PDB file of C-alpha atoms in Angstrom:
ATOM      1  CA  MET A 261      13.527 135.411 -54.001  1.00  0.00           C
ATOM      2  CA  PRO A 262      13.300 132.051 -51.930  1.00  0.00           C
ATOM      3  CA  THR A 263      16.404 130.091 -51.549  1.00  0.00           C
ATOM      4  CA  SER A 264      16.644 126.491 -53.020  1.00  0.00           C
ATOM      5  CA  ALA A 265      15.888 125.020 -49.751  1.00  0.00           C
ATOM      6  CA  GLY A 266      12.908 127.315 -49.388  1.00  0.00           C
ATOM      7  CA  ARG A 267      11.790 126.185 -52.993  1.00  0.00           C
ATOM      8  CA  ALA A 268      12.313 122.508 -52.052  1.00  0.00           C
ATOM      9  CA  ARG A 269      10.028 122.785 -48.933  1.00  0.00           C
ATOM     10  CA  VAL A 270       7.442 124.301 -51.016  1.00  0.00           C
ATOM     11  CA  LEU A 271       7.707 121.472 -53.436  1.00  0.00           C
ATOM     12  CA  ALA A 272       7.668 119.016 -50.844  1.00  0.00           C
ATOM     13  CA  GLY A 273       4.570 120.518 -49.411  1.00  0.00           C
ATOM     14  CA  LEU A 274       2.840 120.497 -52.736  1.00  0.00           C
ATOM     15  CA  VAL A 275       3.855 116.709 -53.259  1.00  0.00           C
ATOM     16  CA  ILE A 276       2.373 115.969 -49.877  1.00  0.00           C
ATOM     17  CA  ALA A 277      -0.716 117.878 -50.310  1.00  0.00           C
ATOM     18  CA  ILE A 278      -1.547 116.338 -53.719  1.00  0.00           C
ATOM     19  CA  ALA A 279      -0.968 112.933 -52.353  1.00  0.00           C
ATOM     20  CA  ALA A 280      -3.538 113.803 -49.637  1.00  0.00           C
ATOM     21  CA  VAL A 281      -6.127 115.048 -52.085  1.00  0.00           C
ATOM     22  CA  ALA A 282      -5.755 111.907 -54.191  1.00  0.00           C
ATOM     23  CA  LEU A 283      -6.147 109.920 -51.335  1.00  0.00           C
ATOM     24  CA  THR A 284      -9.443 111.692 -50.183  1.00  0.00           C
ATOM     25  CA  VAL A 285     -10.881 111.508 -53.547  1.00  0.00           C
ATOM     26  CA  HIS A 286     -10.155 107.778 -53.962  1.00  0.00           C
ATOM     27  CA  THR A 287     -11.407 107.041 -50.317  1.00  0.00           C
ATOM     28  CA  ALA A 288     -14.700 108.608 -51.236  1.00  0.00           C
ATOM     29  CA  ALA A 289     -14.857 106.533 -54.363  1.00  0.00           C
ATOM     30  CA  ALA A 290     -13.993 103.413 -52.464  1.00  0.00           C
ATOM     31  CA  LEU A 291     -16.582 104.085 -49.676  1.00  0.00           C
ATOM     32  CA  GLY A 292     -19.188 104.012 -52.432  1.00  0.00           C
ATOM     33  CA  GLY A 293     -18.134 100.573 -53.625  1.00  0.00           C
ATOM     34  CA  GLY A 294     -16.143 101.846 -56.613  1.00  0.00           C
ATOM     35  CA  TYR A 295     -13.295  99.786 -56.279  1.00  0.00           C
ATOM     36  CA  LEU A 296     -14.764  96.372 -55.447  1.00  0.00           C
ATOM     37  CA  ASN A 297     -13.870  93.838 -58.033  1.00  0.00           C
ATOM     38  CA  VAL A 298     -12.836  90.210 -58.938  1.00  0.00           C
ATOM     39  CA  MET A 299      -9.465  90.547 -57.482  1.00  0.00           C
ATOM     40  CA  SER A 300     -10.900  92.088 -54.291  1.00  0.00           C
ATOM     41  CA  GLY A 301     -13.123  89.178 -53.962  1.00  0.00           C
ATOM     42  CA  ILE A 302     -10.244  86.679 -54.318  1.00  0.00           C
ATOM     43  CA  TRP A 303      -8.289  88.292 -51.518  1.00  0.00           C
ATOM     44  CA  LEU A 304     -11.310  88.665 -49.278  1.00  0.00           C
ATOM     45  CA  THR A 305     -12.214  84.996 -49.743  1.00  0.00           C
ATOM     46  CA  LEU A 306      -8.765  83.828 -49.208  1.00  0.00           C
ATOM     47  CA  GLY A 307      -8.715  86.073 -45.949  1.00  0.00           C
ATOM     48  CA  ARG A 308     -12.285  84.553 -44.844  1.00  0.00           C
ATOM     49  CA  ASP A 309     -11.117  81.131 -45.467  1.00  0.00           C
ATOM     50  CA  LEU A 310      -7.837  81.425 -43.558  1.00  0.00           C
ATOM     51  CA  ALA A 311      -9.958  83.153 -40.549  1.00  0.00           C
ATOM     52  CA  GLY A 312     -12.053  79.923 -40.592  1.00  0.00           C
ATOM     53  CA  GLY A 313      -8.996  77.673 -40.475  1.00  0.00           C
ATOM     54  CA  VAL A 314      -8.655  76.860 -44.171  1.00  0.00           C
ATOM     55  CA  PHE A 315      -5.001  77.911 -45.420  1.00  0.00           C
ATOM     56  CA  TYR A 316      -5.884  77.101 -49.169  1.00  0.00           C
ATOM     57  CA  ARG A 317      -8.837  75.267 -50.261  1.00  0.00           C
ATOM     58  CA  ASP A 318      -8.665  72.266 -52.273  1.00  0.00           C
ATOM     59  CA  LEU A 319      -8.779  72.568 -56.041  1.00  0.00           C
ATOM     60  CA  LEU A 320     -12.297  71.305 -56.154  1.00  0.00           C
ATOM     61  CA  SER A 321     -14.422  70.741 -52.909  1.00  0.00           C
ATOM     62  CA  ASP A 322     -17.884  71.476 -51.472  1.00  0.00           C
ATOM     63  CA  ALA A 323     -16.644  75.156 -50.691  1.00  0.00           C
ATOM     64  CA  GLY A 324     -16.094  75.617 -54.388  1.00  0.00           C
ATOM     65  CA  TYR A 325     -13.078  75.912 -56.512  1.00  0.00           C
ATOM     66  CA  GLY A 326      -9.664  76.602 -54.736  1.00  0.00           C
ATOM     67  CA  GLY A 327      -6.022  76.700 -54.901  1.00  0.00           C
ATOM     68  CA  THR A 328      -4.061  79.774 -55.739  1.00  0.00           C
ATOM     69  CA  ARG A 329      -0.752  81.120 -56.834  1.00  0.00           C
ATOM     70  CA  TYR A 330      -0.856  83.849 -54.264  1.00  0.00           C
ATOM     71  CA  PHE A 331       1.602  84.386 -51.407  1.00  0.00           C
ATOM     72  CA  PRO A 332      -0.314  84.296 -48.039  1.00  0.00           C
ATOM     73  CA  LEU A 333       1.090  87.329 -46.301  1.00  0.00           C
ATOM     74  CA  PHE A 334      -1.627  89.855 -47.651  1.00  0.00           C
ATOM     75  CA  PHE A 335      -4.725  87.548 -47.059  1.00  0.00           C
ATOM     76  CA  ALA A 336      -3.096  86.472 -43.574  1.00  0.00           C
ATOM     77  CA  LEU A 337      -3.349  90.215 -42.669  1.00  0.00           C
ATOM     78  CA  ILE A 338      -7.084  90.047 -43.774  1.00  0.00           C
ATOM     79  CA  ALA A 339      -7.774  87.194 -41.731  1.00  0.00           C
ATOM     80  CA  LEU A 340      -6.037  88.454 -38.719  1.00  0.00           C
ATOM     81  CA  GLY A 341      -8.496  91.493 -39.058  1.00  0.00           C
ATOM     82  CA  LEU A 342     -11.466  89.246 -39.208  1.00  0.00           C
ATOM     83  CA  ARG A 343     -10.242  87.250 -36.210  1.00  0.00           C
ATOM     84  CA  ALA A 344      -9.817  90.600 -34.229  1.00  0.00           C
ATOM     85  CA  GLY A 345     -13.634  90.991 -35.144  1.00  0.00           C
ATOM     86  CA  ALA A 346     -13.557  93.429 -38.077  1.00  0.00           C
ATOM     87  CA  SER A 347     -16.011  93.106 -40.791  1.00  0.00           C
ATOM     88  CA  LEU A 348     -14.895  91.489 -44.194  1.00  0.00           C
ATOM     89  CA  LEU A 349     -14.415  95.030 -45.864  1.00  0.00           C
ATOM     90  CA  ALA A 350     -12.958  96.657 -42.977  1.00  0.00           C
ATOM     91  CA  ALA A 351     -10.417  93.759 -42.576  1.00  0.00           C
ATOM     92  CA  GLY A 352      -9.483  94.049 -46.333  1.00  0.00           C
ATOM     93  CA  TRP A 353      -9.116  97.838 -46.188  1.00  0.00           C
ATOM     94  CA  LEU A 354      -7.047  97.400 -42.736  1.00  0.00           C
ATOM     95  CA  ALA A 355      -4.519  95.159 -44.648  1.00  0.00           C
ATOM     96  CA  SER A 356      -4.406  97.603 -47.515  1.00  0.00           C
ATOM     97  CA  ALA A 357      -3.556 100.446 -45.046  1.00  0.00           C
ATOM     98  CA  VAL A 358      -0.895  98.183 -43.330  1.00  0.00           C
ATOM     99  CA  ALA A 359       0.733  97.853 -46.666  1.00  0.00           C
ATOM    100  CA  ALA A 360       0.438 101.742 -47.224  1.00  0.00           C
ATOM    101  CA  VAL A 361       2.091 102.466 -44.013  1.00  0.00           C
ATOM    102  CA  ALA A 362       4.800 100.038 -44.737  1.00  0.00           C
ATOM    103  CA  LEU A 363       5.587 101.528 -48.097  1.00  0.00           C
ATOM    104  CA  ILE A 364       5.710 105.083 -46.659  1.00  0.00           C
ATOM    105  CA  ALA A 365       7.880 104.039 -43.838  1.00  0.00           C
ATOM    106  CA  GLY A 366      10.102 102.173 -46.004  1.00  0.00           C
ATOM    107  CA  MET A 367      10.490 104.879 -48.647  1.00  0.00           C
ATOM    108  CA  PHE A 368      11.115 107.391 -45.672  1.00  0.00           C
ATOM    109  CA  ARG A 369      13.607 105.024 -44.326  1.00  0.00           C
ATOM    110  CA  LEU A 370      15.417 104.286 -47.548  1.00  0.00           C
ATOM    111  CA  VAL A 371      15.874 107.984 -48.553  1.00  0.00           C
ATOM    112  CA  ARG A 372      17.126 108.731 -45.010  1.00  0.00           C
ATOM    113  CA  GLY A 373      19.534 105.768 -45.109  1.00  0.00           C
ATOM    114  CA  LEU A 374      20.992 107.112 -48.356  1.00  0.00           C
ATOM    115  CA  GLY A 375      21.638 110.466 -46.706  1.00  0.00           C
ATOM    116  CA  GLY A 376      18.572 112.485 -47.790  1.00  0.00           C
ATOM    117  CA  GLY A 377      17.038 114.983 -45.440  1.00  0.00           C
ATOM    118  CA  ARG A 378      13.856 114.624 -43.655  1.00  0.00           C
ATOM    119  CA  TRP A 379      11.852 116.828 -45.980  1.00  0.00           C
ATOM    120  CA  LEU A 380      13.340 114.894 -49.083  1.00  0.00           C
ATOM    121  CA  ALA A 381      12.327 111.565 -47.417  1.00  0.00           C
ATOM    122  CA  GLY A 382       8.822 113.058 -46.684  1.00  0.00           C
ATOM    123  CA  VAL A 383       8.412 113.898 -50.286  1.00  0.00           C
ATOM    124  CA  PHE A 384       9.624 110.400 -51.533  1.00  0.00           C
ATOM    125  CA  ALA A 385       7.263 108.790 -49.178  1.00  0.00           C
ATOM    126  CA  ALA A 386       4.344 110.722 -50.211  1.00  0.00           C
ATOM    127  CA  ALA A 387       5.103 110.294 -53.877  1.00  0.00           C
ATOM    128  CA  ALA A 388       5.412 106.444 -53.314  1.00  0.00           C
ATOM    129  CA  VAL A 389       1.510 106.531 -52.531  1.00  0.00           C
ATOM    130  CA  ALA A 390       0.310 109.465 -54.735  1.00  0.00           C
ATOM    131  CA  PRO A 391       0.018 107.781 -58.058  1.00  0.00           C
ATOM    132  CA  TYR A 392      -3.473 106.841 -59.047  1.00  0.00           C
ATOM    133  CA  PHE A 393      -2.786 102.955 -59.373  1.00  0.00           C
ATOM    134  CA  VAL A 394      -1.035 102.702 -55.977  1.00  0.00           C
ATOM    135  CA  GLN A 395      -4.195 104.160 -54.533  1.00  0.00           C
ATOM    136  CA  GLN A 396      -6.671 102.236 -56.550  1.00  0.00           C
ATOM    137  CA  THR A 397      -4.932  99.027 -55.534  1.00  0.00           C
ATOM    138  CA  LEU A 398      -5.128 100.206 -51.866  1.00  0.00           C
ATOM    139  CA  PHE A 399      -8.791 100.372 -52.027  1.00  0.00           C
ATOM    140  CA  GLU A 400      -9.384  97.505 -54.316  1.00  0.00           C
ATOM    141  CA  MET A 401      -7.667  95.281 -51.608  1.00  0.00           C
ATOM    142  CA  ARG A 402      -4.833  93.771 -53.383  1.00  0.00           C
ATOM    143  CA  ALA A 403      -1.358  92.821 -52.469  1.00  0.00           C
ATOM    144  CA  ASP A 404       0.547  94.871 -54.940  1.00  0.00           C
ATOM    145  CA  VAL A 405       1.444  97.885 -52.476  1.00  0.00           C
ATOM    146  CA  LEU A 406       2.530  95.269 -49.990  1.00  0.00           C
ATOM    147  CA  ALA A 407       4.839  93.704 -52.496  1.00  0.00           C
ATOM    148  CA  ALA A 408       6.266  97.189 -53.369  1.00  0.00           C
ATOM    149  CA  ALA A 409       6.632  97.879 -49.549  1.00  0.00           C
ATOM    150  CA  LEU A 410       8.766  94.705 -49.076  1.00  0.00           C
ATOM    151  CA  ASN A 411      10.746  95.366 -52.139  1.00  0.00           C
ATOM    152  CA  VAL A 412      11.571  98.793 -50.612  1.00  0.00           C
ATOM    153  CA  TRP A 413      12.340  97.457 -47.333  1.00  0.00           C
ATOM    154  CA  GLY A 414      14.382  94.837 -49.009  1.00  0.00           C
TER     155      GLY A 414
END
């Protein structure tokens, strides 16, 4: 019979494997355009505007309606990707990937800082990005995962 540490490692491996499988499934759906929606368009437009030198559009202008309640860090990452030469979708997914890495690293660091072992920190890090809604927002190009990452780091 395995020890409790052995069972914990098996559990850790399962959580990480499930997160990886879920990410693969969502990646396939996203590459088929399955997750692009109005929210994706808002973030991508804000990023494209910023890459073109417009921080926030006027409320009404020749460019269309403007103004927003959104914090600029996420669309600034999109603009950075655009300025680096990425396509609009690639820049959006890159910003989402940066958010996911920040969440994973933050969760790992948080658990380690609280005295958890590496395997436990790995489980929590994988579990942070395993849920359906987290992966969907990654591929929808929304700032939710970045906000969660900043909260974990805070």
